[in-house]
Amino acid sequence: MSQRGGRGFMRGRGGGGGSYGRGRGGRGYSSSSAHHSQGSGRGGEGGGRGGAGGRGRHPPHLKGREIGLWYAKEQVRLYGKKEDKETRPKIELSPSKRAKITELLASLERHSKASIAGAGAINNSDFMKRYRQNVENNVNAAAIRAGLRPGDIAGLVRNAELDESLKNELERKQSSPKYQTMMRFREKLPAYQHKDEFLKLMRENQVIVISGETGCGKTTQCCQLILDEMIQSGNGSLCNIVCTQPRRISAVTVAERVAEERDEQIGRNSVGYSIRLESRVPERDKGTILFCTTGVVFKYLIDDPKLTKYSHVVVDEIHERDVLSDFLITILKDLVNLRPDLKVILMSATLNADKFSNYFRHCSRFNIPGFTFPVTEYFMEDVLLQTRFTFEPNERLQRPWRGKNPRKGEDQEFKRMLESHVRKLERDKTYPRHVLNELIKPEAEELNLDLITSLLLHICETDRDNGAILIFVPGWDQISKLNTQLQSCGKFPGHRTLIIPLHSMMPTVNQKEVFNRPPGGRRKIIIATNIAETSITIDDIVYVIDAGRIKITNFDMQRNLETLDTEWVSMANATQRKGRAGRVQAGICYHLYSKARENTFESFKKPEILRKRLEEVVLQIKTLNLGMTGPFLRKLLDPPPSKSVELAVQRLIQLHALDSDENLTPLGFHLSQLPMDPQTGKMILMAGIFGCVDPILSIAASLSFKDPFYIPLGQEKNVDRVRRELADGSKSDHLIIVRAIEGYQRARSHNRERDFCYSNFLSGNTVQLLMNMKKQFAEHLHQMDYMSTAIVEDGEHNVNSDNIGIVKAIICAGLYPNIATVTVKVKMNGSLGLAKIRTREDGKVDLHPKSVNCNENNFESGYLAYFQKMKTSSLFLYDTTMITPFPLIFFGGQLSFRKEKHLGVVSVDQNLEFLMEKDVFDLVQALRKHLDELLEEKITNPGPTCWHELSKEGALMRAIIELITAEYKEMLGEGGSGDSDSDDD
DNA sequence: GGGCCATTT
């Protein structure tokens, strides 16, 4: 086989001009073949191979622009002026290859005639019947395990003997000295002090909302109070409490804390936790408290929709309004009718507790007063007064800062509010004139790092106790700039201050120094994103400086795009930030915005369900049999707009996960079982079928969790370098992850993994989690019968793992239709211009600077598959892999053929186009049809792939793999075509 | 020419 793009410049021309510079001469697929615009039109396709014929080299005496002009003239001489701006790659098959495929197709026809009628075609409704039966069986099996008859209304079954022994055990425990010491502490917590009222409400109501600020002990105490009362009243065998937390770390720490208070070992007695890939559930199965992440409860719901194992469900931190907790309380709202014995406790911050109570038909509310130290609040006017800071006029100021979608006239409206606020301060003589002069300047509305520096100096001068300072800024950029400014201004020398940047991508998030008091009596200054608002808690903070901004993802339904915007914080954010100063002593919070600005703040951050794509939510609704998505989602506390639901359903239909009636297809059924988004799910199913499980599971793990790379401040370029080395010319961000995990494992076998992580900017924790996720994914594939074992490295399932062409093809199969095209103009002087990236829906997009393909302009193939696309300062593709034509033809969308003058043109989904003769197309299309049938059969009736070349499946798979492999090798110039009979045309 | 934060038997 050979493919001849055959036009344009060659890589490596002119003595290593290209980054690859292998100097392959005219062999194979030229780098321009896919989408490099002809531009000044160098090269061209002679009759011979790859543009070698007909095209001359420019005379050696020419320089710079003259070279380009020479090629331009040459282009005109060979092809005439405007014609032949062909940029579509041409796909050809050698005669021997054609003969092979023709023979294969004939044998496949014989196979299908010989096999039972209907094999290969799927019958959706049969599948769905089986699948619904399975769901039913699971439910009944769970009921039987819980000691119920199938169909019974659930509930725990009393065991009088156990009631007695649980009661005795608790009494014994209450006399232990350790327990009593802990009890003296517990008794001081507000939640414990309101014990009787709380328990009375619990007895009298099925659903209650508990509100209270951090530090009141509601999470640790309420579950214990319920359990102890149940046990003491002789009902211990009827009590299992599950308490959900939004984050893994809080599920574990709360469980550990409660176990300690009960003088127990975690997972040994009444208290345990369960988070993904890590659980220590209580050994006994009655009289327990289980802390788990919300996602874990969702998995319980699949097998046990009525949560029959539990008597109490406690949903904590519901005020955070994450998708899962919103979703869960909607399910619970229906479940309480089916389970009159089930008690539901919703826990929220005080501010919006009423909203939840109203949602549950005005259920009872109980507020527990807070227990924190007082925090003095200052606003911009006070900061200006204390620092005497003056704003430099900023010519380039776009306008006072404002929200993302400003209503018409919002700026003017705010200006009037600010002016009236200033007039009032003037009348009241609260602040001197110079402060008001500054406050009214538009510059006062901008995030000003000089002001922060000035305020820090003010704090350092007035406070001699070196209290720790926490600064909230919106993102990486501001952390970086402020850090540089503080380090270089000379006023915060290392022997007096310790400055720690804190961001999820910086290694400091896992360092103890963040929590400890710095040695030598120095002052700790932490510059953080909102990671320090909930995820990381630093106890010794005395001062908080709140810049008042937050970066937040939104979903733009009109443009079908995810965006990342900087916005003013909500009141809830501001309160939370302020509270960070009062954890162990009285504190001070400086808000870097005026009281007037604060008046424009929303009360709460927009619920996550209104800010996200809904594909996974829709699949979950289907898995849990909750009916049509539209009606179900309208039951939510804040229903997402129907447009957003439609977009999700449409995309799932496009992925063949749902049929047009919104039923799960067999593929959709598998995807809904997998803990990842549908496209990544599709990728791992295909990896199972195509025998490249290990590398693809690495990619899937990182796409569904996070990138394992740290980026230490100032090391950005070094991280880029390491990533380029790991990519090793593959032009793939996804393969970087594969190589990183492989490298880690190799290093670990020599006990060198720490060094490996250090020199490659990897987070060892994240890599280990990714490896555990791979194991979990392999277990899923095994359970679904896509693998015969659950071993990631199993040879049978990795026959193609070292074949980069196939691994990339499977990346493409999963990520499709997320495909961008690349064009590179050839400049007059013969050098390459910048790569221009486009997608069908968005037009021009940019590659994110973190991508290894950013700044690349020498692409052997003009297609990039991507996973994440987000609009920030520009519309970015965050992660890309260069893809060759055959994977798009075999795993992309609908193929169609047309004649364009004398050329045959094949298009994929009426979008991506390739040149192909009709007879070649017929062969390719026939192969594709057989592949589609095979895949559908594999999806409906999974089983390990049979690679034997005499089987229908084996022969077809081998043929397709051979085509993709040969194409890839030829393009990348790795050891020729890898095909012994390729040179016969 | 530049990266908010979480999370799944």
mmCIF file of N, CA, C and O in Angstrom, chain A residues 223-284:
data_model
loop_
_atom_site.group_PDB
_atom_site.id
_atom_site.type_symbol
_atom_site.label_atom_id
_atom_site.label_comp_id
_atom_site.label_asym_id
_atom_site.label_seq_id
_atom_site.Cartn_x
_atom_site.Cartn_y
_atom_site.Cartn_z
ATOM 1 N N CYS A 223 -24.826 12.514 63.026
ATOM 2 C CA CYS A 223 -24.878 11.086 62.699
ATOM 3 C C CYS A 223 -24.718 10.229 63.961
ATOM 4 O O CYS A 223 -25.412 9.228 64.141
ATOM 5 N N GLN A 224 -23.801 10.656 64.845
ATOM 6 C CA GLN A 224 -23.581 9.883 66.077
ATOM 7 C C GLN A 224 -24.789 9.950 66.999
ATOM 8 O O GLN A 224 -25.147 8.953 67.636
ATOM 9 N N LEU A 225 -25.390 11.136 67.073
ATOM 10 C CA LEU A 225 -26.559 11.275 67.948
ATOM 11 C C LEU A 225 -27.681 10.343 67.496
ATOM 12 O O LEU A 225 -28.337 9.693 68.319
ATOM 13 N N ILE A 226 -27.875 10.277 66.176
ATOM 14 C CA ILE A 226 -28.919 9.401 65.648
ATOM 15 C C ILE A 226 -28.600 7.940 65.988
ATOM 16 O O ILE A 226 -29.436 7.204 66.527
ATOM 17 N N LEU A 227 -27.379 7.530 65.673
ATOM 18 C CA LEU A 227 -27.000 6.130 65.896
ATOM 19 C C LEU A 227 -27.130 5.751 67.376
ATOM 20 O O LEU A 227 -27.715 4.721 67.706
ATOM 21 N N ASP A 228 -26.600 6.624 68.250
ATOM 22 C CA ASP A 228 -26.632 6.298 69.670
ATOM 23 C C ASP A 228 -28.056 6.218 70.195
ATOM 24 O O ASP A 228 -28.381 5.336 70.986
ATOM 25 N N GLU A 229 -28.904 7.128 69.740
ATOM 26 C CA GLU A 229 -30.281 7.038 70.216
ATOM 27 C C GLU A 229 -30.959 5.753 69.731
ATOM 28 O O GLU A 229 -31.687 5.102 70.466
ATOM 29 N N MET A 230 -30.704 5.416 68.463
ATOM 30 C CA MET A 230 -31.294 4.182 67.934
ATOM 31 C C MET A 230 -30.823 2.969 68.746
ATOM 32 O O MET A 230 -31.622 2.105 69.100
ATOM 33 N N ILE A 231 -29.532 2.939 69.037
ATOM 34 C CA ILE A 231 -28.998 1.797 69.783
ATOM 35 C C ILE A 231 -29.561 1.759 71.200
ATOM 36 O O ILE A 231 -30.050 0.731 71.674
ATOM 37 N N GLN A 232 -29.547 2.940 71.845
ATOM 38 C CA GLN A 232 -30.011 2.988 73.245
ATOM 39 C C GLN A 232 -31.483 2.642 73.383
ATOM 40 O O GLN A 232 -31.911 2.102 74.388
ATOM 41 N N SER A 233 -32.266 2.979 72.347
ATOM 42 C CA SER A 233 -33.699 2.677 72.434
ATOM 43 C C SER A 233 -33.990 1.255 71.937
ATOM 44 O O SER A 233 -35.124 0.906 71.655
ATOM 45 N N GLY A 234 -32.935 0.459 71.772
ATOM 46 C CA GLY A 234 -33.134 -0.942 71.383
ATOM 47 C C GLY A 234 -33.477 -1.129 69.927
ATOM 48 O O GLY A 234 -34.126 -2.094 69.527
ATOM 49 N N ASN A 235 -33.068 -0.175 69.074
ATOM 50 C CA ASN A 235 -33.352 -0.283 67.645
ATOM 51 C C ASN A 235 -32.085 -0.320 66.794
ATOM 52 O O ASN A 235 -32.116 0.002 65.619
ATOM 53 N N GLY A 236 -30.993 -0.708 67.422
ATOM 54 C CA GLY A 236 -29.708 -0.677 66.722
ATOM 55 C C GLY A 236 -29.699 -1.457 65.415
ATOM 56 O O GLY A 236 -29.067 -1.048 64.439
ATOM 57 N N SER A 237 -30.423 -2.561 65.373
ATOM 58 C CA SER A 237 -30.394 -3.383 64.160
ATOM 59 C C SER A 237 -31.202 -2.750 63.038
ATOM 60 O O SER A 237 -31.193 -3.231 61.916
ATOM 61 N N LEU A 238 -31.911 -1.690 63.365
ATOM 62 C CA LEU A 238 -32.690 -1.006 62.324
ATOM 63 C C LEU A 238 -31.998 0.259 61.835
ATOM 64 O O LEU A 238 -32.593 1.066 61.143
ATOM 65 N N CYS A 239 -30.742 0.437 62.252
ATOM 66 C CA CYS A 239 -30.092 1.704 61.927
ATOM 67 C C CYS A 239 -28.810 1.526 61.108
ATOM 68 O O CYS A 239 -27.834 0.948 61.574
ATOM 69 N N ASN A 240 -28.865 1.989 59.879
ATOM 70 C CA ASN A 240 -27.654 2.172 59.084
ATOM 71 C C ASN A 240 -27.719 3.571 58.480
ATOM 72 O O ASN A 240 -28.675 3.892 57.777
ATOM 73 N N ILE A 241 -26.711 4.367 58.793
ATOM 74 C CA ILE A 241 -26.716 5.751 58.313
ATOM 75 C C ILE A 241 -25.689 5.886 57.198
ATOM 76 O O ILE A 241 -24.559 5.422 57.332
ATOM 77 N N VAL A 242 -26.087 6.493 56.091
ATOM 78 C CA VAL A 242 -25.091 6.835 55.077
ATOM 79 C C VAL A 242 -25.060 8.360 54.975
ATOM 80 O O VAL A 242 -26.101 9.007 54.938
ATOM 81 N N CYS A 243 -23.855 8.900 55.039
ATOM 82 C CA CYS A 243 -23.702 10.352 55.020
ATOM 83 C C CYS A 243 -22.800 10.724 53.840
ATOM 84 O O CYS A 243 -21.659 10.271 53.760
ATOM 85 N N THR A 244 -23.324 11.512 52.919
ATOM 86 C CA THR A 244 -22.537 11.830 51.719
ATOM 87 C C THR A 244 -21.777 13.133 51.874
ATOM 88 O O THR A 244 -22.250 14.085 52.488
ATOM 89 N N GLN A 245 -20.587 13.155 51.288
ATOM 90 C CA GLN A 245 -19.726 14.336 51.266
ATOM 91 C C GLN A 245 -19.388 14.665 49.819
ATOM 92 O O GLN A 245 -19.249 13.759 49.008
ATOM 93 N N PRO A 246 -19.229 15.939 49.498
ATOM 94 C CA PRO A 246 -18.906 16.255 48.108
ATOM 95 C C PRO A 246 -17.475 15.907 47.714
ATOM 96 O O PRO A 246 -17.199 15.745 46.534
ATOM 97 N N ARG A 247 -16.557 15.792 48.670
ATOM 98 C CA ARG A 247 -15.153 15.530 48.323
ATOM 99 C C ARG A 247 -14.623 14.289 49.029
ATOM 100 O O ARG A 247 -15.001 14.001 50.166
ATOM 101 N N ARG A 248 -13.705 13.609 48.350
ATOM 102 C CA ARG A 248 -13.098 12.401 48.909
ATOM 103 C C ARG A 248 -12.429 12.691 50.242
ATOM 104 O O ARG A 248 -12.631 11.992 51.227
ATOM 105 N N ILE A 249 -11.657 13.769 50.239
ATOM 106 C CA ILE A 249 -10.866 14.057 51.428
ATOM 107 C C ILE A 249 -11.758 14.284 52.645
ATOM 108 O O ILE A 249 -11.470 13.798 53.741
ATOM 109 N N SER A 250 -12.923 14.952 52.449
ATOM 110 C CA SER A 250 -13.768 15.194 53.622
ATOM 111 C C SER A 250 -14.441 13.910 54.086
ATOM 112 O O SER A 250 -14.630 13.707 55.292
ATOM 113 N N ALA A 251 -14.799 13.009 53.157
ATOM 114 C CA ALA A 251 -15.391 11.736 53.578
ATOM 115 C C ALA A 251 -14.418 10.984 54.495
ATOM 116 O O ALA A 251 -14.819 10.447 55.536
ATOM 117 N N VAL A 252 -13.148 10.981 54.138
ATOM 118 C CA VAL A 252 -12.159 10.253 54.934
ATOM 119 C C VAL A 252 -11.901 10.955 56.272
ATOM 120 O O VAL A 252 -11.930 10.314 57.328
ATOM 121 N N THR A 253 -11.674 12.270 56.233
ATOM 122 C CA THR A 253 -11.325 12.938 57.494
ATOM 123 C C THR A 253 -12.493 12.950 58.481
ATOM 124 O O THR A 253 -12.282 12.763 59.678
ATOM 125 N N VAL A 254 -13.709 13.124 57.964
ATOM 126 C CA VAL A 254 -14.855 13.103 58.876
ATOM 127 C C VAL A 254 -14.997 11.711 59.502
ATOM 128 O O VAL A 254 -15.195 11.572 60.713
ATOM 129 N N ALA A 255 -14.839 10.678 58.657
ATOM 130 C CA ALA A 255 -14.948 9.316 59.189
ATOM 131 C C ALA A 255 -13.880 9.060 60.250
ATOM 132 O O ALA A 255 -14.161 8.489 61.310
ATOM 133 N N GLU A 256 -12.668 9.499 59.981
ATOM 134 C CA GLU A 256 -11.580 9.294 60.945
ATOM 135 C C GLU A 256 -11.869 10.006 62.258
ATOM 136 O O GLU A 256 -11.673 9.471 63.344
ATOM 137 N N ARG A 257 -12.375 11.240 62.121
ATOM 138 C CA ARG A 257 -12.692 12.025 63.309
ATOM 139 C C ARG A 257 -13.778 11.340 64.152
ATOM 140 O O ARG A 257 -13.659 11.221 65.365
ATOM 141 N N VAL A 258 -14.828 10.874 63.481
ATOM 142 C CA VAL A 258 -15.933 10.255 64.203
ATOM 143 C C VAL A 258 -15.481 8.946 64.860
ATOM 144 O O VAL A 258 -15.832 8.663 66.006
ATOM 145 N N ALA A 259 -14.667 8.179 64.152
ATOM 146 C CA ALA A 259 -14.159 6.935 64.734
ATOM 147 C C ALA A 259 -13.359 7.248 66.000
ATOM 148 O O ALA A 259 -13.497 6.568 67.026
ATOM 149 N N GLU A 260 -12.558 8.298 65.930
ATOM 150 C CA GLU A 260 -11.753 8.675 67.089
ATOM 151 C C GLU A 260 -12.648 9.075 68.264
ATOM 152 O O GLU A 260 -12.435 8.650 69.401
ATOM 153 N N GLU A 261 -13.679 9.873 67.943
ATOM 154 C CA GLU A 261 -14.590 10.297 69.020
ATOM 155 C C GLU A 261 -15.283 9.110 69.668
ATOM 156 O O GLU A 261 -15.628 9.135 70.832
ATOM 157 N N ARG A 262 -15.491 8.051 68.876
ATOM 158 C CA ARG A 262 -16.171 6.874 69.419
ATOM 159 C C ARG A 262 -15.182 5.843 69.952
ATOM 160 O O ARG A 262 -15.558 4.718 70.270
ATOM 161 N N ASP A 263 -13.915 6.246 69.997
ATOM 162 C CA ASP A 263 -12.874 5.350 70.485
ATOM 163 C C ASP A 263 -12.904 4.015 69.733
ATOM 164 O O ASP A 263 -12.947 2.932 70.320
ATOM 165 N N GLU A 264 -12.933 4.138 68.399
ATOM 166 C CA GLU A 264 -12.988 2.938 67.559
ATOM 167 C C GLU A 264 -11.901 3.031 66.513
ATOM 168 O O GLU A 264 -11.410 4.116 66.213
ATOM 169 N N GLN A 265 -11.600 1.863 65.937
ATOM 170 C CA GLN A 265 -10.764 1.901 64.747
ATOM 171 C C GLN A 265 -11.673 1.995 63.537
ATOM 172 O O GLN A 265 -12.720 1.342 63.484
ATOM 173 N N ILE A 266 -11.239 2.760 62.571
ATOM 174 C CA ILE A 266 -12.112 2.969 61.420
ATOM 175 C C ILE A 266 -12.301 1.668 60.648
ATOM 176 O O ILE A 266 -11.367 0.885 60.487
ATOM 177 N N GLY A 267 -13.537 1.413 60.247
ATOM 178 C CA GLY A 267 -13.830 0.215 59.470
ATOM 179 C C GLY A 267 -13.886 -1.063 60.297
ATOM 180 O O GLY A 267 -14.132 -2.132 59.760
ATOM 181 N N ARG A 268 -13.644 -0.947 61.603
ATOM 182 C CA ARG A 268 -13.653 -2.157 62.414
ATOM 183 C C ARG A 268 -14.958 -2.327 63.190
ATOM 184 O O ARG A 268 -15.306 -3.416 63.593
ATOM 185 N N ASN A 269 -15.656 -1.218 63.377
ATOM 186 C CA ASN A 269 -16.800 -1.309 64.278
ATOM 187 C C ASN A 269 -18.031 -0.639 63.684
ATOM 188 O O ASN A 269 -18.612 -1.155 62.747
ATOM 189 N N SER A 270 -18.359 0.565 64.152
ATOM 190 C CA SER A 270 -19.581 1.184 63.641
ATOM 191 C C SER A 270 -19.321 2.203 62.541
ATOM 192 O O SER A 270 -20.220 2.554 61.793
ATOM 193 N N VAL A 271 -18.090 2.697 62.419
ATOM 194 C CA VAL A 271 -17.839 3.815 61.498
ATOM 195 C C VAL A 271 -16.914 3.403 60.358
ATOM 196 O O VAL A 271 -15.904 2.723 60.586
ATOM 197 N N GLY A 272 -17.237 3.838 59.161
ATOM 198 C CA GLY A 272 -16.367 3.553 58.023
ATOM 199 C C GLY A 272 -16.525 4.594 56.944
ATOM 200 O O GLY A 272 -17.292 5.551 57.092
ATOM 201 N N TYR A 273 -15.771 4.430 55.882
ATOM 202 C CA TYR A 273 -15.954 5.324 54.732
ATOM 203 C C TYR A 273 -15.816 4.545 53.440
ATOM 204 O O TYR A 273 -15.242 3.440 53.413
ATOM 205 N N SER A 274 -16.358 5.108 52.387
ATOM 206 C CA SER A 274 -16.197 4.500 51.082
ATOM 207 C C SER A 274 -16.076 5.602 50.043
ATOM 208 O O SER A 274 -16.985 6.414 49.870
ATOM 209 N N ILE A 275 -14.915 5.676 49.417
ATOM 210 C CA ILE A 275 -14.730 6.591 48.310
ATOM 211 C C ILE A 275 -14.210 5.755 47.157
ATOM 212 O O ILE A 275 -13.824 4.605 47.362
ATOM 213 N N ARG A 276 -14.172 6.320 45.980
ATOM 214 C CA ARG A 276 -13.723 5.549 44.829
ATOM 215 C C ARG A 276 -12.322 4.978 45.082
ATOM 216 O O ARG A 276 -11.438 5.703 45.515
ATOM 217 N N LEU A 277 -12.172 3.716 44.802
ATOM 218 C CA LEU A 277 -10.884 3.035 44.886
ATOM 219 C C LEU A 277 -10.333 2.920 46.299
ATOM 220 O O LEU A 277 -9.187 2.564 46.493
ATOM 221 N N GLU A 278 -11.130 3.233 47.273
ATOM 222 C CA GLU A 278 -10.622 3.170 48.628
ATOM 223 C C GLU A 278 -11.786 3.083 49.593
ATOM 224 O O GLU A 278 -12.581 4.026 49.677
ATOM 225 N N SER A 279 -11.932 1.961 50.277
ATOM 226 C CA SER A 279 -13.005 1.977 51.260
ATOM 227 C C SER A 279 -12.671 1.128 52.468
ATOM 228 O O SER A 279 -11.930 0.135 52.387
ATOM 229 N N ARG A 280 -13.157 1.577 53.581
ATOM 230 C CA ARG A 280 -13.055 0.827 54.834
ATOM 231 C C ARG A 280 -14.441 0.857 55.449
ATOM 232 O O ARG A 280 -14.748 1.695 56.280
ATOM 233 N N VAL A 281 -15.256 -0.059 54.969
ATOM 234 C CA VAL A 281 -16.647 -0.070 55.433
ATOM 235 C C VAL A 281 -16.728 -0.818 56.756
ATOM 236 O O VAL A 281 -15.915 -1.698 57.025
ATOM 237 N N PRO A 282 -17.703 -0.451 57.590
ATOM 238 C CA PRO A 282 -17.821 -1.110 58.898
ATOM 239 C C PRO A 282 -17.959 -2.625 58.732
ATOM 240 O O PRO A 282 -18.643 -3.082 57.823
ATOM 241 N N GLU A 283 -17.302 -3.359 59.628
ATOM 242 C CA GLU A 283 -17.359 -4.809 59.539
ATOM 243 C C GLU A 283 -18.761 -5.336 59.809
ATOM 244 O O GLU A 283 -19.249 -6.220 59.126
ATOM 245 N N ARG A 284 -19.408 -4.769 60.834
ATOM 246 C CA ARG A 284 -20.773 -5.235 61.093
ATOM 247 C C ARG A 284 -21.713 -4.585 60.088
ATOM 248 O O ARG A 284 -21.387 -3.546 59.522
#
